[in-house]
Coordinates of N, CA and C in Angstrom, one line a residue:
X1 N -34.7 -2.2 35.6 CA -35.5 -1.2 36.4 C -36.8 -0.7 36.2
X2 N -37.6 -1.3 37.1 CA -39.1 -1.1 37.1 C -39.6 -0.4 38.3
X3 N -40.3 0.8 38.2 CA -40.8 1.3 39.7 C -42.3 1.6 39.1
X4 N -42.6 2.1 40.4 CA -44.1 2.5 40.6 C -44.8 3.7 39.5
X5 N -46.0 3.5 39.1 CA -46.7 4.2 38.2 C -46.5 6.1 38.8
X6 N -46.5 6.1 40.0 CA -46.3 7.5 40.2 C -45.5 8.2 40.1
X7 N -44.1 7.3 40.1 CA -42.9 8.0 39.8 C -42.7 8.0 38.4
X8 N -43.4 7.7 37.4 CA -43.2 7.7 36.1 C -42.9 9.1 35.5
X9 N -43.3 9.8 35.9 CA -43.1 11.4 35.5 C -42.2 12.1 36.2
X10 N -41.7 11.7 37.3 CA -41.0 12.3 38.0 C -39.8 12.0 37.6
X11 N -39.2 11.1 37.2 CA -37.9 10.8 36.8 C -37.4 11.3 35.4
X12 N -38.3 12.2 34.7 CA -37.4 13.2 33.8 C -37.6 14.7 34.9
X13 N -37.4 14.9 35.6 CA -36.9 15.9 36.4 C -35.7 16.1 36.6
X14 N -34.9 17.1 36.4 CA -33.5 17.3 36.7 C -33.3 17.0 38.4
X15 N -32.2 16.1 38.3 CA -31.7 15.6 40.0 C -32.6 14.6 40.4
X16 N -33.7 14.2 40.0 CA -34.4 13.5 40.4 C -34.3 11.7 40.0
X17 N -34.3 10.7 41.5 CA -33.9 9.5 41.6 C -34.6 8.7 41.9
X18 N -34.8 7.6 41.5 CA -36.0 6.8 42.5 C -35.3 5.7 43.3
X19 N -34.0 6.1 43.5 CA -33.5 5.3 44.6 C -33.0 4.0 44.4
X20 N -33.0 3.6 42.9 CA -32.1 2.3 42.6 C -30.8 2.6 42.2
X21 N -30.2 1.3 42.3 CA -28.6 1.5 42.0 C -28.6 1.1 40.8
X22 N -27.6 1.2 40.0 CA -26.9 0.3 38.9 C -26.6 -0.9 39.3
X23 N -26.1 -1.6 37.9 CA -25.4 -3.2 38.1 C -24.4 -3.2 39.3
X24 N -23.4 -1.9 39.3 CA -22.6 -1.8 40.0 C -22.5 -1.5 41.5
X25 N -23.6 -0.7 41.9 CA -24.2 -0.9 43.0 C -24.1 0.9 43.3
X26 N -23.7 1.6 41.8 CA -24.1 3.2 42.4 C -25.2 3.4 42.3
X27 N -25.7 4.7 43.0 CA -27.0 5.8 42.7 C -26.6 6.7 41.4
X28 N -27.6 6.8 40.8 CA -27.4 8.1 39.8 C -27.7 9.3 40.4
X29 N -27.4 10.2 39.5 CA -27.6 11.8 40.0 C -28.5 12.3 39.2
X30 N -29.8 11.5 38.8 CA -30.7 12.3 38.2 C -30.4 13.5 37.0
X31 N -29.3 13.1 36.2 CA -29.2 13.8 35.2 C -29.6 13.6 33.8
X32 N -29.7 12.0 33.6 CA -29.3 11.4 32.3 C -30.7 11.6 31.4
X33 N -32.0 10.9 32.3 CA -33.3 11.0 31.6 C -33.9 12.7 31.5
X34 N -33.4 13.5 32.1 CA -33.8 14.8 32.1 C -33.1 15.4 30.6
X35 N -32.0 14.9 30.3 CA -30.9 15.5 29.0 C -31.7 15.2 28.2
X36 N -32.1 13.7 28.1 CA -32.4 13.2 27.0 C -33.7 13.5 26.7
X37 N -34.3 13.8 27.5 CA -36.0 14.3 27.4 C -35.7 15.8 26.7
X38 N -34.8 16.7 27.0 CA -34.5 18.1 26.4 C -33.9 17.5 25.1
X39 N -33.2 16.8 24.9 CA -32.5 16.7 23.3 C -33.3 16.2 22.8
X40 N -34.6 15.3 23.2 CA -35.6 14.9 22.0 C -36.5 15.9 21.9
X41 N -37.0 16.6 23.1 CA -37.9 17.8 22.4 C -37.2 18.8 21.8
X42 N -36.2 18.9 22.0 CA -35.2 19.8 20.8 C -35.5 19.5 19.6
X43 N -35.7 18.4 19.5 CA -35.5 17.7 18.0 C -36.9 17.8 17.6
X44 N -38.0 18.1 18.4 CA -39.3 18.3 17.8 C -39.9 16.7 18.0
X45 N -39.9 16.1 19.3 CA -40.1 15.0 19.4 C -40.5 14.8 21.2
X46 N -40.7 13.6 21.4 CA -41.4 13.0 22.8 C -41.0 11.7 23.0
X47 N -41.0 11.8 24.6 CA -40.4 10.6 25.2 C -41.4 10.2 26.3
X48 N -41.9 9.1 26.5 CA -42.6 8.5 27.4 C -42.4 7.0 28.0
X49 N -42.7 7.0 29.2 CA -42.2 5.6 29.9 C -43.6 4.8 30.3
X50 N -43.2 3.5 30.4 CA -44.4 2.5 30.9 C -43.4 1.9 31.8
X51 N -43.9 1.4 32.9 CA -43.4 0.5 33.6 C -44.4 -0.4 34.5
X52 N -44.1 -1.9 34.8 CA -44.5 -2.9 35.8 C -44.0 -2.7 37.0
X53 N -44.2 -2.5 37.8 CA -43.0 -2.4 38.7 C -42.8 -3.9 39.2
X54 N -41.4 -4.1 39.5 CA -41.0 -5.4 39.8 C -40.9 -6.1 38.4
X55 N -41.2 -6.1 37.4 CA -41.1 -6.5 36.2 C -40.0 -5.6 35.0
X56 N -40.7 -4.7 34.4 CA -40.1 -4.0 33.4 C -40.2 -2.8 33.5
X57 N -39.6 -2.1 32.7 CA -39.9 -0.5 31.7 C -39.4 -0.6 30.5
X58 N -40.1 0.6 30.2 CA -40.3 0.3 28.4 C -39.8 1.8 28.0
X59 N -39.2 2.6 27.5 CA -39.3 4.0 27.2 C -39.3 3.9 25.5
X60 N -40.0 4.9 25.4 CA -40.5 5.0 23.8 C -40.4 6.8 23.7
X61 N -39.6 6.7 22.2 CA -39.8 8.2 21.9 C -39.5 8.3 20.5
X62 N -39.9 9.5 20.2 CA -40.3 9.6 18.5 C -39.4 11.2 18.2
X63 N -38.9 11.3 16.9 CA -38.2 12.8 16.8 C -38.9 13.1 15.5
X64 N -38.9 14.4 15.1 CA -39.5 15.0 13.7 C -38.6 14.5 12.8
X65 N -39.2 14.1 11.6 CA -38.5 13.8 10.3 C -37.8 15.0 9.8
X66 N -36.6 14.9 9.2 CA -35.8 16.0 8.4 C -36.1 15.9 6.6
X67 N -36.7 17.3 6.7 CA -37.2 17.5 5.3 C -36.3 17.7 4.7
X68 N -35.7 17.7 3.2 CA -34.9 18.5 2.3 C -35.5 19.4 1.6

């Protein structure tokens, strides 16, 4: 799934899809990446995406370390 740079921030918005279908031909509901971002943020982390249209997409995330 690779997409245009101007769509990279939008994909984390709830109910936003970029019009692609999965390998089974189903269109998403726009819930997954928004949920992942909220979970990562709640853990003190962040998530980012980089994509080369027509080639590849990379997601990177970090979460805060738990100290005892």
